[in-house]
Amino acid sequence: MFFNSHTIALLTAFSLTGLLTSGTAAFATSDTGSTDTVVIIDGDILGRYNPILGHGRNGDSHIYQGLYRVETGVFDRQPALLPKLAAGPAVATEQNRVWTVPLRQGVTFSDGTTFGPEDVVATFKALLDPRSASSEIAGWDNIEKVEAAGDSVRFTLKTPLAEFDRRLLNVIAPSEAFDFDKLGPAEDSPLNSKPVGTGPYVLSELRSDEAILVAREDYWGPQPEVRKIVIRHTADENARAQQLRAGEGDGTLLVAELAQTFKEPEFAVVSVRSADWRGITLPAGNPVTADDAVRLAVNLAVNRENMVKYVMKGHAVANSTFLAPFYGDAYDPSLEFPFDPGAAIKILEEAGWKPGPDGIRTKNGQRASFQVIYFPNRDRARRDLTLAAASDLKKIGVELIPVARDSKAVTADMYSHTPVMLGGGGIPYSLDGQIFRILHSSYAAPGAGAKWDNGSDYRNPQIDTLLETARRTADQGQQNELYRAVQREYRTRPAMLQLVYVNHVYVKRAQGFKGADGILEPHTHGVNFGPWYAIEDWRR
């Protein structure tokens, strides 16, 4: 592994309770009788193995690989970057505006073609081309151009970005997969069901209920001892739990409540720390949540520690400012919002929000009442956290009304005036990537970014300036101070009601193969993460 100026190990006081145990973790083979097969039960729909649609955006694919991957087993600081298709660290020039990445030689794709800079260029070109209708395009809007430079690839940015290298985890497809003369939507690409990558496994069979990955005989790296990965699709969590108990798989992803019903020694519950947050937007287009006094009061009125203990069953960490202990000296724990309903009531009273006959406060004829949309088709924790927040806020005279909606039915217009229980943390290995799109006012403008970016339409010129300066600053000490200043300003004028960073909870059979621990996980999760993140490195 290597550490550059952007990947220094940052000491923190983050508790490791509930993490994967250090060293190695044990894994099982399936009950099919094979000694080199692992069967995983997944809740996600199978297919869409396409980097342009987000597959492997955090280097988590077993079929493809990215320029870098993050180190495993690190949860209390930012993980270091490890070269994968890159041959070494990225080199920044022109004050962090130009980044050059040397590429590994002797790498081949599963179709036998040779990996080179043209493949990196083509993948990013497709990501940025509007004709692809890529789900990833918003994350790369700062790229001006990507070009081959001998055995390297050069990225030129529109504006300098000191942590740009920490974003280069997304996986790379072969240039032959893209016909730029007649490029169409990525949804229609053959890569979705017939992926071609440089990774250790190839997709050998795909059905709606099962995908089978087999180890490549011609893989350019060390041969994996797990020769076959069977992924079975079961959407319902209770059904997945029943299948695991019945011996129909070796592991799955479950909510904490279900996972805790599995006991040693047959099973192990693996609770992995993440940068995956849950929080409620407070839109400027809503007459209640637009009020700065309401935004501040609700942040003081919710009992986040109780949410961790009772709602998340201990599989989460309370957080209120998006900055977290794993960001090291950029984080100031003293700036977290305390649980102080008395202070919340005082703020509302002074701002003119007075209790009505039913206990709900009013101001100028406006009741302190608003709906919060949660997505029952996502994780159950969103519903339960929304209900817990509603219970806490009622005690200070604020009415939160939970409303279930399918996530696909929530439009950008709804985001602009109705609070939504969101999950986020898609680019957690860069602090800029974690918070810039949440807080910067450029994403409050109509049509800027994805519909959930800056979901509160938050505008704070002081935070804008701090974020812009921090993303250009390479000196780690100076950058840390700028982010602490962001946190201080956010503490006086919050944008959202952030509640927790959730743990991702997996259950596996506790015997068989041994493998490296997982990673500090992003918002996305599933069978490419947790105990199976580095499955190609498992040994008996």
Coordinates of C-alpha atoms in Angstrom, one line a residue:
M1 CA 0.0 0.0 0.0
F2 CA 1.0 3.6 -0.3
F3 CA 0.1 6.9 1.3
N4 CA 0.2 10.2 -0.4
S5 CA -0.6 13.6 1.0
H6 CA -4.3 13.0 0.6
T7 CA -4.4 9.5 2.3
I8 CA -2.5 10.0 5.5
A9 CA -3.6 7.9 8.4
L10 CA -5.7 10.1 10.7
L11 CA -5.9 9.1 14.4
T12 CA -9.4 9.4 15.8
A13 CA -11.4 8.5 18.9
F14 CA -14.0 6.5 16.8
S15 CA -15.1 3.5 18.8
L16 CA -14.5 0.2 17.0
T17 CA -17.3 -1.6 18.9
G18 CA -19.3 -3.7 16.4
L19 CA -16.7 -3.8 13.7
L20 CA -15.4 -6.8 11.9
T21 CA -12.7 -8.3 14.1
S22 CA -9.2 -7.5 13.1
G23 CA -6.9 -9.9 11.3
T24 CA -8.9 -12.4 9.3
A25 CA -12.5 -13.5 9.2
A26 CA -13.8 -17.0 8.5
F27 CA -16.1 -17.9 5.6
A28 CA -18.0 -21.0 4.6
T29 CA -18.4 -23.0 1.4
S30 CA -21.9 -23.8 0.3
D31 CA -23.8 -27.0 1.2
T32 CA -23.7 -28.1 -2.4
G33 CA -20.7 -30.2 -1.6
S34 CA -18.2 -28.1 -3.6
T35 CA -15.1 -27.0 -1.6
D36 CA -14.4 -24.0 -3.9
T37 CA -17.9 -22.4 -4.2
V38 CA -19.5 -19.6 -2.2
V39 CA -23.3 -19.0 -2.4
I40 CA -24.5 -15.5 -1.4
I41 CA -28.2 -14.5 -1.2
D42 CA -28.7 -10.9 -2.4
G43 CA -31.6 -8.5 -2.2
D44 CA -30.6 -6.5 -5.2
I45 CA -31.8 -7.2 -8.8
L46 CA -29.2 -9.0 -10.8
G47 CA -27.7 -7.7 -13.9
R48 CA -26.7 -4.1 -14.9
Y49 CA -23.0 -5.0 -14.7
N50 CA -22.2 -1.8 -16.4
P51 CA -19.7 0.8 -15.1
I52 CA -21.6 3.6 -16.8
L53 CA -24.7 2.7 -14.7
G54 CA -22.7 2.7 -11.4
H55 CA -21.6 -1.0 -11.2
G56 CA -18.3 -1.0 -9.2
R57 CA -18.3 2.8 -8.6
N58 CA -16.3 2.2 -5.4
G59 CA -14.0 -0.5 -6.8
D60 CA -16.3 -3.2 -5.5
S61 CA -16.8 -5.3 -8.6
H62 CA -15.4 -8.9 -8.9
I63 CA -15.7 -8.7 -12.7
Y64 CA -14.1 -5.3 -13.3
Q65 CA -11.3 -3.3 -11.6
G66 CA -10.6 0.4 -11.1
L67 CA -7.4 2.5 -11.2
Y68 CA -7.4 2.2 -7.3
R69 CA -9.0 0.4 -4.5
V70 CA -9.2 1.3 -0.8
E71 CA -7.4 -0.8 1.8
T72 CA -9.4 -3.3 3.8
G73 CA -9.8 -3.5 7.6
V74 CA -9.7 0.3 8.2
F75 CA -12.7 1.9 9.9
D76 CA -11.3 4.6 12.2
R77 CA -9.7 6.7 9.6
Q78 CA -9.7 7.3 5.9
P79 CA -8.4 4.2 4.1
A80 CA -5.3 4.4 1.9
L81 CA -5.5 4.1 -1.8
L82 CA -4.0 0.9 -3.3
P83 CA -3.1 0.7 -7.0
K84 CA -5.1 -1.8 -9.0
L85 CA -5.0 -0.9 -12.7
A86 CA -2.8 2.0 -11.8
A87 CA 1.0 1.3 -11.5
G88 CA 1.5 3.8 -8.6
P89 CA 0.2 7.1 -7.1
A90 CA -1.5 9.8 -9.2
V91 CA 0.7 12.8 -9.8
A92 CA -0.9 16.3 -9.5
T93 CA 0.4 19.3 -11.3
E94 CA -0.9 22.8 -12.1
Q95 CA -2.0 23.3 -8.5
N96 CA -4.1 20.1 -8.5
R97 CA -5.9 20.8 -11.8
V98 CA -4.1 18.1 -13.8
W99 CA -3.7 14.6 -12.6
T100 CA -1.6 11.9 -14.3
V101 CA -2.0 8.2 -13.4
P102 CA 0.6 5.7 -14.5
L103 CA -1.0 2.4 -15.7
R104 CA -0.1 -1.2 -15.0
Q105 CA 1.3 -3.2 -17.8
G106 CA 0.4 -6.8 -18.7
V107 CA -3.2 -6.6 -17.8
T108 CA -5.9 -8.3 -20.0
F109 CA -9.6 -8.2 -20.1
S110 CA -11.7 -11.3 -19.9
D111 CA -12.1 -11.3 -23.7
G112 CA -8.4 -11.5 -24.2
T113 CA -7.8 -7.8 -25.2
T114 CA -5.0 -5.8 -23.6
F115 CA -5.8 -3.1 -21.0
G116 CA -4.3 0.3 -21.8
P117 CA -5.0 4.1 -21.5
E118 CA -7.5 4.0 -24.3
D119 CA -9.8 2.0 -22.1
V120 CA -9.7 4.5 -19.3
V121 CA -10.3 7.3 -21.7
A122 CA -13.2 5.5 -23.4
T123 CA -14.9 4.7 -20.0
F124 CA -14.8 8.3 -18.8
K125 CA -15.8 9.6 -22.2
A126 CA -18.9 7.4 -22.0
L127 CA -19.6 8.4 -18.5
L128 CA -19.6 12.1 -19.5
D129 CA -21.5 11.7 -22.8
P130 CA -25.1 12.8 -22.4
R131 CA -26.1 10.1 -24.9
S132 CA -25.2 7.4 -22.4
A133 CA -27.7 8.8 -19.9
S134 CA -25.3 7.7 -17.2
S135 CA -26.4 7.7 -13.6
E136 CA -22.8 8.6 -12.8
I137 CA -22.4 11.8 -14.9
A138 CA -23.1 14.2 -12.1
G139 CA -20.2 12.9 -10.1
W140 CA -17.7 13.7 -12.8
D141 CA -18.9 17.2 -13.8
N142 CA -15.6 18.7 -12.9
I143 CA -13.7 16.8 -15.6
E144 CA -12.7 19.0 -18.6
K145 CA -10.9 16.2 -20.5
V146 CA -9.3 12.7 -20.2
E147 CA -6.5 11.7 -22.5
A148 CA -3.8 9.1 -23.0
A149 CA -0.3 10.2 -22.2
G150 CA 2.1 7.4 -23.2
D151 CA 1.5 4.5 -20.7
S152 CA -0.4 6.9 -18.4
V153 CA -3.8 8.7 -18.5
R154 CA -4.1 12.4 -17.8
F155 CA -7.2 14.0 -16.3
T156 CA -7.6 17.8 -16.7
L157 CA -10.2 19.4 -14.4
K158 CA -12.2 22.5 -14.8
T159 CA -11.3 23.6 -11.3
P160 CA -8.5 22.3 -9.0
L161 CA -9.4 19.4 -6.7
A162 CA -6.9 18.3 -4.1
E163 CA -8.5 14.9 -3.4
F164 CA -9.3 14.0 -7.0
D165 CA -7.2 10.8 -6.9
R166 CA -9.5 9.5 -4.1
R167 CA -12.4 9.4 -6.5
L168 CA -10.6 7.1 -9.0
L169 CA -12.2 3.9 -7.7
N170 CA -14.8 3.4 -10.4
V171 CA -14.2 0.4 -12.6
I172 CA -13.0 0.4 -16.2
A173 CA -14.5 -1.3 -19.3
P174 CA -12.8 -2.0 -22.6
S175 CA -12.8 0.8 -25.2
E176 CA -14.3 -1.7 -27.7
A177 CA -17.6 -1.7 -25.6
F178 CA -18.3 1.9 -26.8
D179 CA -19.1 3.0 -30.3
F180 CA -19.0 6.7 -30.1
D181 CA -20.3 7.2 -33.6
K182 CA -23.7 5.8 -32.5
L183 CA -23.5 5.8 -28.7
G184 CA -26.9 5.1 -27.1
P185 CA -28.3 4.8 -23.5
A186 CA -26.2 2.7 -21.2
E187 CA -29.4 0.9 -20.2
D188 CA -29.3 -0.8 -23.7
S189 CA -25.6 -1.7 -23.5
P190 CA -24.5 -5.4 -23.8
L191 CA -22.3 -4.8 -20.8
N192 CA -25.4 -5.0 -18.6
S193 CA -25.6 -8.8 -19.1
K194 CA -22.3 -9.6 -20.8
P195 CA -19.7 -7.7 -18.9
V196 CA -16.0 -7.6 -19.9
G197 CA -13.6 -6.7 -17.2
T198 CA -10.0 -7.1 -16.0
G199 CA -11.1 -8.7 -12.7
P200 CA -10.5 -12.2 -11.4
Y201 CA -14.1 -13.5 -12.2
V202 CA -16.2 -13.6 -15.3
L203 CA -20.0 -13.9 -15.5
S204 CA -20.8 -17.4 -16.8
E205 CA -24.6 -17.5 -16.3
L206 CA -27.3 -14.9 -15.6
R207 CA -30.9 -15.4 -14.8
S208 CA -33.4 -13.2 -13.0
D209 CA -32.9 -15.3 -9.8
E210 CA -29.3 -16.3 -10.1
A211 CA -25.9 -15.1 -11.4
I212 CA -22.8 -17.3 -11.4
L213 CA -19.3 -15.9 -11.5
V214 CA -16.4 -18.2 -12.2
A215 CA -12.6 -17.6 -11.8
R216 CA -10.8 -16.7 -14.9
E217 CA -8.1 -19.1 -15.9
D218 CA -6.3 -16.3 -17.8
Y219 CA -6.5 -13.8 -15.0
W220 CA -3.4 -11.5 -14.9
G221 CA -3.1 -11.6 -11.1
P222 CA -2.9 -14.4 -8.5
Q223 CA -5.5 -17.1 -9.1
P224 CA -8.4 -17.0 -6.5
E225 CA -9.0 -20.1 -4.4
V226 CA -12.8 -19.4 -4.5
R227 CA -13.4 -20.7 -8.0
K228 CA -17.2 -20.0 -8.2
I229 CA -19.5 -17.4 -6.7
V230 CA -23.2 -18.1 -6.9
I231 CA -25.4 -15.0 -6.2
R232 CA -29.1 -15.8 -5.7
H233 CA -31.7 -13.0 -5.7
T234 CA -34.3 -12.9 -3.0
A235 CA -35.8 -9.4 -2.4
D236 CA -37.6 -10.1 0.9
E237 CA -35.3 -10.0 4.0
N238 CA -37.3 -12.5 5.9
A239 CA -37.1 -15.0 3.1
R240 CA -33.3 -14.4 2.8
A241 CA -33.0 -15.2 6.5
Q242 CA -35.0 -18.4 6.2
Q243 CA -33.0 -19.5 3.2
L244 CA -29.7 -18.9 5.1
R245 CA -31.0 -21.0 8.1
A246 CA -32.1 -23.8 5.7
G247 CA -28.5 -24.1 4.3
E248 CA -29.3 -22.6 0.9
G249 CA -26.5 -20.1 1.1
D250 CA -23.3 -19.0 2.9
G251 CA -24.3 -15.4 3.7
T252 CA -26.5 -12.4 3.1
L253 CA -27.3 -8.8 4.1
L254 CA -30.0 -8.2 6.7
V255 CA -31.4 -5.5 8.9
A256 CA -29.9 -5.6 12.4
E257 CA -33.1 -6.9 14.0
L258 CA -33.1 -10.0 11.8
A259 CA -29.3 -10.5 11.9
Q260 CA -29.3 -10.7 15.7
T261 CA -31.4 -13.8 15.6
F262 CA -28.5 -15.8 14.1
K263 CA -26.1 -17.3 16.7
E264 CA -22.6 -18.6 17.0
P265 CA -21.0 -21.0 16.4
E266 CA -22.9 -21.8 13.1
F267 CA -23.2 -18.1 12.1
A268 CA -21.4 -14.9 12.6
V269 CA -23.0 -11.4 12.5
V270 CA -20.6 -9.0 10.8
S271 CA -21.4 -5.3 11.5
V272 CA -19.4 -3.1 9.2
R273 CA -18.9 0.6 9.9
S274 CA -19.8 2.9 7.0
A275 CA -19.9 6.5 5.8
D276 CA -23.6 5.8 4.9
W277 CA -25.7 8.5 6.6
R278 CA -29.4 8.8 7.2
G279 CA -31.0 12.2 7.5
I280 CA -34.1 14.3 6.8
T281 CA -33.9 17.2 4.3
L282 CA -35.4 20.5 5.5
P283 CA -36.3 22.2 2.2
A284 CA -36.2 26.0 1.8
G285 CA -39.4 25.7 -0.3
N286 CA -41.4 24.5 2.8
P287 CA -42.7 27.3 5.0
V288 CA -41.8 25.5 8.2
T289 CA -38.5 23.8 7.4
A290 CA -37.2 27.0 5.7
D291 CA -37.2 28.7 9.0
D292 CA -33.6 28.7 10.4
A293 CA -35.0 28.6 14.0
V294 CA -36.9 25.4 13.1
R295 CA -33.9 23.9 11.5
L296 CA -31.8 24.6 14.5
A297 CA -34.4 23.5 17.0
V298 CA -35.2 20.1 15.4
N299 CA -31.4 19.3 15.4
L300 CA -31.4 19.8 19.2
A301 CA -34.6 18.0 19.9
V302 CA -33.9 14.5 18.5
N303 CA -32.2 11.9 20.7
R304 CA -29.7 10.4 18.3
E305 CA -28.1 8.1 20.9
N306 CA -31.5 6.5 21.6
M307 CA -32.0 6.0 17.9
V308 CA -28.7 4.1 17.8
K309 CA -29.6 2.0 20.8
Y310 CA -33.2 1.2 20.2
V311 CA -33.9 1.7 16.4
M312 CA -30.5 0.6 15.1
K313 CA -29.9 -2.0 17.8
G314 CA -26.4 -0.6 18.3
H315 CA -25.5 -0.9 14.6
A316 CA -25.0 2.8 13.9
V317 CA -23.1 5.8 15.2
A318 CA -24.9 9.1 16.1
N319 CA -23.8 12.0 13.9
S320 CA -25.3 15.5 13.2
T321 CA -22.9 17.4 11.0
F322 CA -21.9 14.9 8.3
L323 CA -18.2 15.3 9.3
A324 CA -17.2 12.2 11.3
P325 CA -14.4 10.7 13.3
F326 CA -13.0 8.8 10.3
Y327 CA -12.1 12.2 8.8
G328 CA -9.5 12.7 11.5
D329 CA -8.5 16.2 12.4
A330 CA -11.0 17.7 9.9
Y331 CA -13.7 16.7 12.5
D332 CA -14.4 18.4 15.8
P333 CA -16.5 16.2 18.1
S334 CA -17.4 19.2 20.3
L335 CA -19.5 20.6 17.5
E336 CA -22.0 17.8 17.3
F337 CA -25.5 18.8 18.2
P338 CA -26.3 17.8 21.8
F339 CA -29.7 16.4 22.8
D340 CA -31.2 19.5 24.4
P341 CA -35.0 19.8 23.9
G342 CA -35.1 22.6 26.5
A343 CA -32.8 24.7 24.3
A344 CA -34.9 23.7 21.2
I345 CA -38.1 25.0 22.9
K346 CA -36.4 28.3 23.8
I347 CA -35.3 28.8 20.2
L348 CA -38.8 28.3 18.9
E349 CA -40.4 30.5 21.5
E350 CA -37.9 33.4 20.7
A351 CA -38.6 33.0 17.0
G352 CA -42.3 33.4 17.5
W353 CA -43.4 29.8 17.3
K354 CA -46.1 29.5 20.1
P355 CA -48.0 26.4 21.2
G356 CA -51.5 26.0 19.7
P357 CA -54.5 24.4 21.3
D358 CA -53.4 20.9 20.3
G359 CA -49.8 21.5 21.4
I360 CA -48.4 22.0 17.9
R361 CA -46.7 25.4 17.5
T362 CA -47.9 28.1 15.1
K363 CA -46.4 31.3 13.8
N364 CA -48.4 33.9 11.7
G365 CA -51.1 31.3 11.1
Q366 CA -48.6 28.6 10.0
R367 CA -48.6 25.3 12.0
A368 CA -45.2 23.7 12.7
S369 CA -46.3 20.7 10.8
F370 CA -44.7 19.0 7.8
Q371 CA -44.7 15.6 6.0
V372 CA -41.5 13.5 5.7
I373 CA -41.3 11.0 2.8
Y374 CA -39.5 7.8 3.5
F375 CA -38.9 4.9 1.1
P376 CA -40.3 1.5 2.2
N377 CA -38.7 0.0 -0.9
R378 CA -35.3 0.9 0.6
D379 CA -34.0 -0.1 4.0
R380 CA -36.4 -0.5 6.9
A381 CA -34.3 1.9 9.1
R382 CA -35.5 4.9 7.1
R383 CA -39.1 4.2 8.3
D384 CA -38.0 3.5 11.9
L385 CA -35.8 6.6 12.2
T386 CA -38.5 8.8 10.7
L387 CA -41.0 7.5 13.3
A388 CA -38.4 8.1 16.1
A389 CA -37.8 11.6 14.9
A390 CA -41.5 12.3 14.8
S391 CA -41.9 11.1 18.4
D392 CA -39.0 13.4 19.6
L393 CA -40.2 16.5 17.7
K394 CA -43.8 16.2 19.0
K395 CA -42.4 16.9 22.5
I396 CA -41.3 20.3 21.4
G397 CA -44.5 21.1 19.5
V398 CA -43.4 20.2 16.0
E399 CA -45.5 17.8 14.0
L400 CA -43.6 15.4 11.6
I401 CA -46.0 13.3 9.5
P402 CA -44.3 10.2 8.0
V403 CA -45.5 9.4 4.5
A404 CA -44.4 6.2 2.6
R405 CA -43.6 6.6 -1.1
D406 CA -41.7 4.6 -3.7
S407 CA -38.4 6.3 -4.3
K408 CA -38.9 6.3 -8.1
A409 CA -42.1 8.3 -7.7
V410 CA -40.5 11.2 -5.8
T411 CA -39.9 14.0 -8.3
A412 CA -37.4 16.9 -8.1
D413 CA -40.4 19.2 -7.4
M414 CA -41.4 17.1 -4.4
Y415 CA -37.8 17.4 -3.0
S416 CA -38.1 21.2 -3.3
H417 CA -40.9 21.5 -0.8
T418 CA -41.3 18.2 1.1
P419 CA -38.7 16.8 3.5
V420 CA -37.4 13.4 2.6
M421 CA -35.6 10.8 4.7
L422 CA -32.4 10.3 2.7
G423 CA -29.4 8.0 2.7
G424 CA -26.1 9.2 1.4
G425 CA -22.3 9.0 1.4
G426 CA -21.6 7.8 -2.1
I427 CA -18.1 9.2 -2.3
P428 CA -16.9 8.8 1.3
Y429 CA -13.2 8.5 0.7
S430 CA -13.0 12.2 0.0
L431 CA -14.4 14.7 2.4
D432 CA -15.1 17.1 -0.5
G433 CA -17.0 14.3 -2.2
Q434 CA -19.0 13.6 1.0
I435 CA -20.3 17.1 1.7
F436 CA -19.8 19.5 -1.2
R437 CA -22.9 18.4 -3.0
I438 CA -24.9 18.4 0.2
L439 CA -24.1 21.9 1.3
H440 CA -22.8 24.1 -1.6
S441 CA -25.4 26.5 -2.9
S442 CA -24.5 25.7 -6.6
Y443 CA -26.5 22.5 -6.1
A444 CA -29.5 24.4 -4.8
A445 CA -30.1 25.8 -8.2
P446 CA -32.8 24.1 -10.3
G447 CA -31.4 21.4 -12.5
A448 CA -28.0 21.3 -10.7
G449 CA -26.8 17.8 -10.0
A450 CA -29.2 15.0 -9.0
K451 CA -32.6 15.8 -7.5
W452 CA -31.4 14.8 -4.0
D453 CA -28.2 16.9 -4.1
N454 CA -28.5 19.8 -1.6
G455 CA -32.0 18.4 -0.9
S456 CA -32.7 21.3 1.5
D457 CA -31.8 24.0 -1.1
Y458 CA -29.4 25.3 1.5
R459 CA -27.6 28.6 0.8
N460 CA -24.8 29.8 3.0
P461 CA -22.2 32.0 1.4
Q462 CA -19.7 31.5 4.2
I463 CA -19.9 27.7 3.8
D464 CA -19.6 28.1 0.0
T465 CA -16.4 29.9 0.4
L466 CA -14.9 27.5 2.9
L467 CA -15.8 24.5 0.7
E468 CA -14.4 26.0 -2.4
T469 CA -11.1 26.9 -0.6
A470 CA -10.8 23.4 1.0
R471 CA -11.2 21.5 -2.2
R472 CA -8.3 23.4 -3.7
T473 CA -6.0 23.2 -0.7
A474 CA -3.5 20.4 -0.7
D475 CA -1.9 21.1 2.7
Q476 CA -3.6 18.6 5.0
G477 CA -3.4 20.8 8.1
Q478 CA -4.9 23.8 6.3
Q479 CA -7.6 21.7 4.8
N480 CA -8.5 20.2 8.1
E481 CA -8.9 23.7 9.7
L482 CA -11.2 24.8 6.8
Y483 CA -13.4 21.8 7.3
R484 CA -13.6 22.4 11.0
A485 CA -14.7 25.9 10.1
V486 CA -17.4 24.4 7.9
Q487 CA -18.6 22.4 10.9
R488 CA -18.6 25.4 13.2
E489 CA -20.7 27.4 10.8
Y490 CA -23.0 24.4 10.1
R491 CA -23.5 24.1 13.9
T492 CA -25.0 27.6 14.0
R493 CA -27.1 27.2 10.8
P494 CA -27.7 23.5 9.9
A495 CA -29.0 22.4 6.5
M496 CA -30.6 19.1 7.4
L497 CA -31.5 16.8 10.2
Q498 CA -28.8 14.3 10.0
L499 CA -29.2 11.4 12.5
V500 CA -26.7 8.6 12.2
Y501 CA -24.1 6.8 10.2
V502 CA -25.5 3.3 9.8
N503 CA -23.5 0.0 10.0
H504 CA -24.1 -2.5 7.2
V505 CA -25.0 -5.8 8.8
Y506 CA -24.2 -9.2 7.2
V507 CA -24.6 -12.7 8.3
K508 CA -22.3 -15.5 7.2
R509 CA -21.5 -19.1 8.1
A510 CA -18.5 -19.1 10.5
Q511 CA -16.2 -21.7 9.0
G512 CA -14.2 -22.5 5.8
F513 CA -12.3 -19.9 3.9
K514 CA -10.4 -17.1 5.6
G515 CA -10.3 -13.6 4.1
A516 CA -9.3 -10.0 4.8
D517 CA -11.8 -7.7 6.6
G518 CA -14.1 -5.5 4.6
I519 CA -13.8 -1.8 4.1
L520 CA -15.2 1.4 5.5
E521 CA -18.3 1.2 3.3
P522 CA -20.0 3.8 1.2
H523 CA -23.8 4.4 0.8
T524 CA -24.0 1.4 -1.5
H525 CA -23.7 -2.1 -0.1
G526 CA -24.6 -5.7 -1.1
V527 CA -22.7 -8.9 -1.9
N528 CA -19.7 -7.0 -3.4
F529 CA -19.1 -5.5 0.1
G530 CA -18.8 -6.7 3.6
P531 CA -17.2 -10.1 4.0
W532 CA -17.1 -10.6 0.3
Y533 CA -15.3 -7.4 -0.8
A534 CA -11.9 -9.1 -1.3
I535 CA -13.2 -12.6 -2.0
E536 CA -10.5 -13.2 -4.6
D537 CA -7.9 -13.0 -1.7
W538 CA -9.6 -15.7 0.4
R539 CA -7.5 -18.7 1.4
R540 CA -8.5 -22.0 2.9

